[in-house]
Structure formats: structure tokens, C-alpha cells
Amino acid sequence: MTLVGIVGGGQLGMMLAEAGARIGIDCLTLDPAPDSPASRVGPTIVADYDDETALAGLAAAADVVTYEFENVPVASARFLAERVQVFPPPESLEFAQDRLLEKTLFEDVGLAVAPFSPVSSKEELFEALEVIGVPSVLKTRRLGYDGKGQVRLGSVDEPEDAWRTVGEVPSILESVVPFERELSILGVRGKDGKAAFYPLVQNVHRDGILRVSIAPAPDVTPRLQAKAERHALAVMERLGHVGVFAIELFAMGEELLGNEMAPRVHNSGHWTIEGAVTSQFENHLRAICGLELGPTSPSAYSAMVNLIGSVPPKGSFDDQPGVHLHLYGKASRPGRKLGHATVIGPDADTRDRVLGRVTQTADKK
Ligand code: AMP
């Protein structure tokens, strides 16, 4: 039996552990919260992410260690890597934790990004505004997620407030992109360097948080799919990445701009549990354990709706055919992802009809 250690016990850790149990891979998570989502489905070490005694315990127990969120301290990943195999490699974390490194890497491999400028003081923000202009977004380089750590600038009179709002920390100023839609490409790369990709997914965000994913994204030409895969593969190869990997993209026709990457299983890949031959969670475990990757082809028309802030009462939509509910066991809090529902249909029309009902119910407060 293989034992995988997972740093982080959120819903991604929970779904990794669920997938592992099915294919004979046990998971042990490490999370500071005693009641983390992953603790509902498997054993967990309750400790801080920089607790060296706990990290050493995880390393001693596990055959391979992975992580389920990108803000794991790089020092902890390196500490673990001295004792046990760690996949994805700490380099993937390092690049994903810093928007400046991330964007520079995208550009290096030929994936265009929105015009941006690094900003590390109020004065630099004034200078950057002259180059980038408005509308633009000021984003902290580190620790931003789900729209946190960013503020929009609509006029050049607002920089002082914006600088204060992001906490006066190293940031980047980025042009607002008039995208037609947001897509994400999800890939997985094995230890042998072989990679596989899921079809592009179309994402709708609300208040900076992913709300709905449609998979496969409609109207994707083979050329667009191939282009996204080429970019993702180039980034994974540059990092020596092993495991699942996602890039969020802004799309205008056939043009793609790289926004953000995630060196881990991704929210826009949750549909793969019911909607693909092999889920992203199983494929992540297969990759880091050195197993052959499973097929990534879709098996249905899927959509995923995040349940944010509150969960509709039992039976209000989850008993409909084609709807699969996943609850993470977290306490309600505004803006918090508490669960998701995946809608599966034999065709896009059926899927869209059920999706409409699910989103309507999920929106009722
Ligand atoms: P991020 O944290 O960078 O992924 O941003 C969260 C969401 O905010 C994105 O998915 C977009 O919907 C929106 N957003 C971020 N940056 C930009 C931008 N430069 N132009 C337009 N929308 C953006």
C-alpha cells in the first residue's frame, strides 16, 4: 500500500483522499484545523505548516508528499524534500506564490500576459500608472487568491487609496483585459515526463471567486486547445512539474493571455470526478506515485457550480437526475466555498437546463 502525505486538509485534500481510497492509495493530511474537510475522510496530523516535528512525522510516514494549496511555505516543502519525495517540486510552489515570477515565466515560454509593471512603493505605483494607465488592477505579488489582495483602479486619482488597500506590500499593476471569456487548461505530468490534458474549461467568476465551470468549454477549436496545451506543457517542463497543473487564461477569440497558474488540483477541474474518464484527483495521485496516467477524455457534458457562503436546503436540487452534490463540511461564512454541485448531461442542452435550475437555487439566500 502506498501512503501519500498531503500538506493541507481543505476540500482538495478531502477529494484527493477520496480518490486515493478507491485505487488503493492511503492519504495522511497535515492541517492546523482539527475539523478540516480532509479529516472527515481519513487520518490527519493537526499541526501548523511550519511545525518541523510534524513535518518530519509526515515525511517518515509517507512514501511521497504533495500539497493541496500553493501557499504552503516553500521552506516547509524544502524541509520535506530533504526527507521524502515531494511532488510537485518546491520550484512549482515558488513560482506560483509570486505573481511577478509567474508572469515572467509565462512570457519566457511564449504565453502572453496583460501589460504589467512591478510596484513596490507608492512612488512606483504613480510611475506604473503612467505606463499601464487605467482601468487597471493592483494585485499583491504574494498571498492573493479568490480576488483577495487586489483592487481595481478606474481613474488615476485613486493610487494612494489603492496602495493602502493592498497593504503597501510588493505588488504588480496590470491592465484590465477586455476578455470575451475566461478559460482554464488543466494538465497532468508524470514522473517520466509524459503529459495529458483535459479539454479547456470555461469559467465564470463572481466577486473574484469561481462561480461556474462549463466543461468542455463551448466553441473551442482544435487549434485553441492545442495552443493552450502547448503553453501549459512548456511551463510544466520548465518547472520539472509532476502532478496536476492548471493555468487560468483570458480569451479573446483565438488569442490567449495567461493570468494565473496553480501547481495542484484546481477548482475548475472538479467536474472531472463525474465528467471525465479519470478525475483530476486520481490523476494527480497516479502522477506523483509514478503510475501510468489515466485517460483525460470527457465522458459527458458537465458543469460545476460552487456553493459559496451558504448551502441550499437538502433536496432543493441535489435529488435531480444528473446532479452530484459535494459538501466539504465547513462552517458557513460569506465568500467561503462550502461545496459544489456537478451537473452531468448526455448533451449540452440537457446539461444547461439542469444547470439553470441549480444556479437559480444556489443563488437563493
Ligand atoms: P486572479 O486572482 O488574478 O485570478 O483574479 C480573479 C479574477 O478577477 C479573474 O478570474 C478575473 O475574473 C478578474 N481579473 C483579474 N485580473 C484581471 C484583469 N487584468 N483584467 C480583467 N479581469 C481580471
XYZ file of C-alpha atoms and ligand atoms in Angstrom:
388
model
C 0.000 0.000 0.000
C 1.317 3.449 -0.923
C 0.874 6.276 1.563
C 0.660 9.830 0.259
C 1.184 12.724 2.666
C -0.799 15.845 1.810
C 0.085 19.255 3.217
C -3.303 20.933 3.641
C -6.604 19.326 4.591
C -9.117 21.516 2.744
C -11.636 20.249 0.226
C -8.907 19.500 -2.306
C -7.155 17.274 0.258
C -10.501 15.653 1.020
C -11.186 14.845 -2.629
C -7.611 13.576 -3.136
C -8.064 11.225 -0.163
C -11.427 10.046 -1.531
C -9.883 9.289 -4.933
C -6.905 7.566 -3.294
C -9.036 5.232 -1.174
C -10.718 3.957 -4.329
C -7.454 2.993 -6.053
C -5.584 1.649 -3.023
C -3.612 4.768 -2.090
C -3.941 5.898 1.531
C -3.625 9.580 2.334
C -2.472 11.299 5.530
C -3.104 15.047 5.654
C -1.466 17.777 7.735
C -3.612 20.774 8.648
C -3.763 23.176 11.607
C -7.545 22.708 11.955
C -8.732 19.621 13.871
C -12.008 19.631 11.895
C -10.607 20.141 8.369
C -12.631 18.752 5.425
C -9.997 16.025 4.845
C -10.253 14.900 8.493
C -13.780 13.671 7.635
C -12.441 11.041 5.252
C -9.028 9.999 6.582
C -6.310 10.404 9.201
C -4.778 13.816 9.758
C -1.897 15.362 11.684
C -3.101 18.553 13.381
C -0.189 20.993 13.249
C 0.975 24.243 11.694
C 2.519 24.122 8.222
C 5.932 25.126 9.601
C 5.949 22.719 12.560
C 9.155 20.775 11.851
C 8.343 17.920 14.222
C 5.007 17.382 12.498
C 6.555 17.755 9.024
C 9.242 15.191 9.924
C 6.479 12.856 11.130
C 4.627 13.259 7.845
C 7.836 12.607 5.889
C 8.601 9.472 7.925
C 5.112 8.039 7.435
C 4.666 8.829 3.723
C 6.146 7.347 0.525
C 5.588 10.634 -1.268
C 4.327 14.037 -0.120
C 2.214 16.513 -2.070
C 0.293 19.693 -1.233
C -3.206 20.918 -1.938
C -2.761 24.690 -1.819
C 0.004 26.927 -3.104
C 0.665 28.984 -0.012
C 2.468 26.165 1.769
C 5.725 27.773 2.978
C 8.477 26.941 0.445
C 10.810 26.325 3.425
C 8.438 23.559 4.621
C 8.384 21.997 1.143
C 12.195 22.036 1.054
C 12.382 20.608 4.601
C 10.141 17.760 3.455
C 12.094 17.281 0.208
C 15.255 16.555 2.216
C 13.465 13.599 3.830
C 10.959 12.221 1.317
C 9.975 12.620 -2.348
C 7.926 15.802 -2.774
C 5.796 16.276 -5.894
C 5.131 18.780 -7.377
C 8.684 20.054 -6.775
C 9.139 23.063 -4.445
C 10.038 25.152 -7.556
C 6.412 24.918 -8.737
C 5.322 26.389 -5.392
C 7.919 29.119 -5.532
C 6.753 30.386 -8.928
C 3.056 30.058 -8.148
C 3.444 32.075 -4.936
C 4.726 35.190 -6.649
C 2.750 36.875 -9.431
C 5.877 38.546 -10.772
C 7.807 35.257 -11.139
C 4.688 33.627 -12.569
C 4.113 36.261 -15.246
C 7.780 36.352 -16.160
C 7.729 32.566 -16.575
C 4.633 32.764 -18.809
C 6.359 35.332 -21.011
C 9.550 33.233 -21.118
C 7.670 30.292 -22.624
C 5.767 32.477 -25.100
C 2.438 32.783 -23.270
C 1.437 36.449 -23.500
C 0.157 38.242 -20.377
C -1.676 41.536 -19.778
C 0.690 44.528 -19.735
C 2.007 44.850 -16.171
C 4.551 46.655 -14.092
C 6.057 45.686 -10.705
C 5.248 48.129 -7.904
C 6.999 48.209 -4.553
C 6.259 51.728 -3.314
C 3.658 54.464 -3.701
C 6.050 56.333 -5.995
C 6.432 53.264 -8.197
C 2.659 52.986 -8.399
C 2.475 56.541 -9.788
C 5.186 55.646 -12.336
C 3.481 52.369 -13.268
C 0.174 54.166 -13.805
C 1.815 56.377 -16.420
C 2.843 53.270 -18.356
C -0.117 50.929 -17.746
C -2.898 53.524 -17.419
C -6.479 52.761 -16.343
C -8.572 50.712 -15.998
C -6.053 48.549 -14.220
C -5.771 46.203 -11.250
C -3.248 46.444 -8.435
C -2.517 42.921 -7.165
C -0.241 41.861 -4.330
C 2.601 39.672 -5.573
C 2.022 37.131 -2.822
C -0.869 35.552 -0.914
C -3.671 36.752 -3.175
C -6.445 34.299 -4.054
C -10.147 34.382 -4.922
C -9.921 38.096 -5.723
C -8.307 38.923 -2.353
C -5.278 41.227 -2.313
C -6.375 43.150 -5.376
C -8.041 46.445 -6.135
C -9.289 47.971 -9.379
C -8.211 51.433 -10.445
C -10.722 53.245 -12.610
C -9.098 56.653 -12.558
C -5.594 57.930 -11.998
C -6.743 59.793 -8.843
C -7.016 56.683 -6.701
C -3.479 55.326 -6.308
C -2.988 56.326 -2.654
C -6.154 54.504 -1.553
C -5.301 51.513 -3.726
C -1.786 51.303 -2.285
C -3.225 51.380 1.239
C -5.920 48.814 0.360
C -3.398 46.199 -0.785
C -1.449 46.742 2.450
C 1.560 48.596 0.986
C 3.286 45.334 0.019
C 5.172 44.400 -3.194
C 2.560 44.233 -5.945
C 2.042 44.448 -9.688
C -0.139 46.872 -11.626
C -1.860 45.132 -14.501
C -4.130 46.360 -17.322
C -7.754 45.276 -17.154
C -8.226 42.811 -20.006
C -11.409 43.136 -22.098
C -11.650 39.362 -22.364
C -14.551 37.591 -24.091
C -14.376 34.700 -21.692
C -12.185 33.023 -19.095
C -10.831 29.563 -19.776
C -8.574 27.213 -17.890
C -6.325 24.457 -19.097
C -5.750 21.552 -16.769
C -2.914 19.144 -17.379
C -1.099 16.384 -15.582
C 2.536 15.390 -15.983
C 4.037 12.096 -14.820
C 7.488 11.404 -13.396
C 8.515 10.104 -16.827
C 7.639 13.472 -18.400
C 4.533 12.167 -20.199
C 1.670 14.663 -20.024
C -2.062 14.601 -20.667
C -4.617 17.402 -20.831
C -8.293 17.794 -20.083
C -10.434 19.799 -22.524
C -10.424 23.573 -21.964
C -12.979 24.657 -19.371
C -14.957 27.921 -19.455
C -15.162 29.725 -16.099
C -17.410 32.453 -14.754
C -16.197 34.352 -11.705
C -18.239 36.472 -9.327
C -16.515 38.913 -6.964
C -13.208 37.328 -7.958
C -14.384 33.829 -6.916
C -15.025 30.986 -9.355
C -18.769 30.504 -9.623
C -19.410 28.166 -12.576
C -17.252 25.997 -14.828
C -18.527 24.564 -18.127
C -16.705 21.517 -19.435
C -15.772 21.115 -22.165
C -15.834 24.859 -22.909
C -18.108 25.511 -25.909
C -16.763 26.551 -29.302
C -13.156 25.556 -28.771
C -11.274 24.878 -31.988
C -8.628 22.137 -32.034
C -6.127 24.927 -32.678
C -7.079 26.785 -29.485
C -6.948 23.576 -27.421
C -3.528 22.728 -28.865
C -2.232 26.227 -28.164
C -3.329 26.108 -24.507
C -1.794 22.646 -24.097
C 1.478 23.780 -25.649
C 1.749 26.678 -23.187
C 0.863 24.539 -20.165
C 3.324 21.832 -21.193
C 6.101 24.389 -21.641
C 5.502 25.794 -18.143
C 5.341 22.322 -16.573
C 8.563 21.283 -18.301
C 10.350 24.455 -17.228
C 9.390 23.739 -13.600
C 10.032 19.989 -13.762
C 6.441 19.751 -12.556
C 4.945 16.379 -11.641
C 1.229 16.189 -10.854
C -1.831 18.178 -11.914
C -1.293 21.744 -13.067
C -3.725 24.494 -14.135
C -3.425 27.817 -15.921
C -6.243 30.354 -15.870
C -6.488 32.204 -19.161
C -8.225 35.252 -20.580
C -9.537 34.505 -24.091
C -10.331 36.836 -26.953
C -11.242 34.719 -29.976
C -8.216 32.520 -30.579
C -5.939 34.761 -28.529
C -4.966 33.653 -25.028
C -3.396 35.607 -22.166
C -2.039 33.830 -19.084
C -3.487 35.085 -15.802
C -2.559 32.671 -13.054
C -1.266 29.176 -12.505
C -1.997 26.588 -9.845
C 0.566 23.831 -9.237
C -2.095 21.488 -7.905
C -5.573 20.139 -8.441
C -7.861 23.037 -9.320
C -11.428 24.130 -8.647
C -12.134 24.299 -12.400
C -11.321 20.568 -12.559
C -13.886 19.327 -10.023
C -16.219 18.296 -12.859
C -13.727 15.545 -13.759
C -14.939 13.411 -10.807
C -18.161 12.598 -12.635
C -17.483 14.053 -16.097
C -14.151 12.551 -17.197
C -12.796 9.039 -17.563
C -10.195 9.753 -14.850
C -10.657 12.548 -12.317
C -8.002 15.203 -11.739
C -7.642 13.863 -8.167
C -6.922 10.298 -9.282
C -4.558 11.521 -11.988
C -2.650 13.715 -9.541
C -2.099 10.702 -7.267
C -1.208 8.483 -10.251
C 1.376 11.031 -11.426
C 3.114 11.557 -8.077
C 3.133 7.814 -7.333
C 4.760 7.022 -10.687
C 1.725 5.184 -12.082
C 0.542 5.364 -15.690
C -1.793 8.365 -16.166
C -5.482 7.658 -16.730
C -7.386 8.891 -19.807
C -8.424 12.542 -19.532
C -11.264 12.434 -22.061
C -14.680 13.765 -21.016
C -17.436 11.188 -20.578
C -20.354 13.669 -20.599
C -21.296 17.351 -20.874
C -20.530 18.776 -17.443
C -20.853 21.934 -15.408
C -19.774 22.707 -11.878
C -21.397 25.247 -9.582
C -19.576 26.362 -6.446
C -21.741 26.733 -3.356
C -20.405 29.905 -1.812
C -21.333 31.315 1.607
C -24.382 29.098 2.105
C -25.735 25.727 1.006
C -29.344 25.336 -0.199
C -31.503 23.040 1.976
C -31.203 19.291 1.315
C -33.419 18.137 -1.523
C -33.765 21.553 -3.173
C -31.731 20.488 -6.208
C -29.466 17.596 -5.306
C -32.111 14.927 -5.920
C -32.440 15.826 -9.621
C -31.050 13.359 -12.145
C -27.577 14.303 -13.288
C -26.772 16.435 -10.218
C -23.929 15.359 -7.940
C -23.513 17.208 -4.670
C -20.208 17.513 -2.798
C -20.214 19.157 0.638
C -16.967 19.972 2.405
C -18.276 20.080 5.995
C -17.136 23.675 6.556
C -18.929 26.285 8.673
C -20.842 28.920 6.656
C -19.092 32.228 6.119
C -19.649 34.842 3.393
C -17.410 34.200 0.395
C -16.384 30.739 1.617
C -16.519 27.723 -0.710
C -18.709 25.240 1.184
C -19.309 22.701 -1.540
C -20.011 22.250 -5.213
C -22.552 20.577 -7.447
C -21.613 18.936 -10.718
C -24.272 18.700 -13.410
C -23.854 15.955 -15.984
C -25.868 15.630 -19.188
C -25.855 13.498 -22.330
C -25.835 16.711 -24.401
C -25.179 20.406 -23.850
C -28.903 21.384 -23.889
C -29.860 18.927 -21.151
C -26.848 19.986 -19.103
C -27.706 23.672 -19.499
C -31.341 23.165 -18.498
C -30.392 21.451 -15.227
C -27.532 23.900 -14.669
C -30.022 26.794 -14.879
C -32.141 25.248 -12.113
C -29.132 24.530 -9.927
C -27.654 28.015 -10.193
C -31.044 29.593 -9.510
C -31.462 27.509 -6.339
C -27.881 28.129 -5.238
C -28.399 31.892 -5.669
C -31.492 31.990 -3.390
C -30.421 33.223 0.001
P -6.913 36.448 -10.011
O -6.833 36.396 -8.515
O -5.778 37.123 -10.651
O -7.181 35.084 -10.603
O -8.225 37.282 -10.361
C -9.537 36.828 -10.039
C -10.495 37.221 -11.157
O -10.529 38.657 -11.292
C -10.107 36.713 -12.537
O -10.518 35.384 -12.729
C -10.857 37.705 -13.417
O -12.231 37.429 -13.469
C -10.658 39.007 -12.666
N -9.403 39.661 -13.133
C -8.176 39.541 -12.584
N -7.253 40.241 -13.296
C -7.900 40.817 -14.318
C -7.505 41.659 -15.412
N -6.244 42.046 -15.577
N -8.462 42.026 -16.290
C -9.757 41.643 -16.141
N -10.196 40.859 -15.136
C -9.296 40.442 -14.221
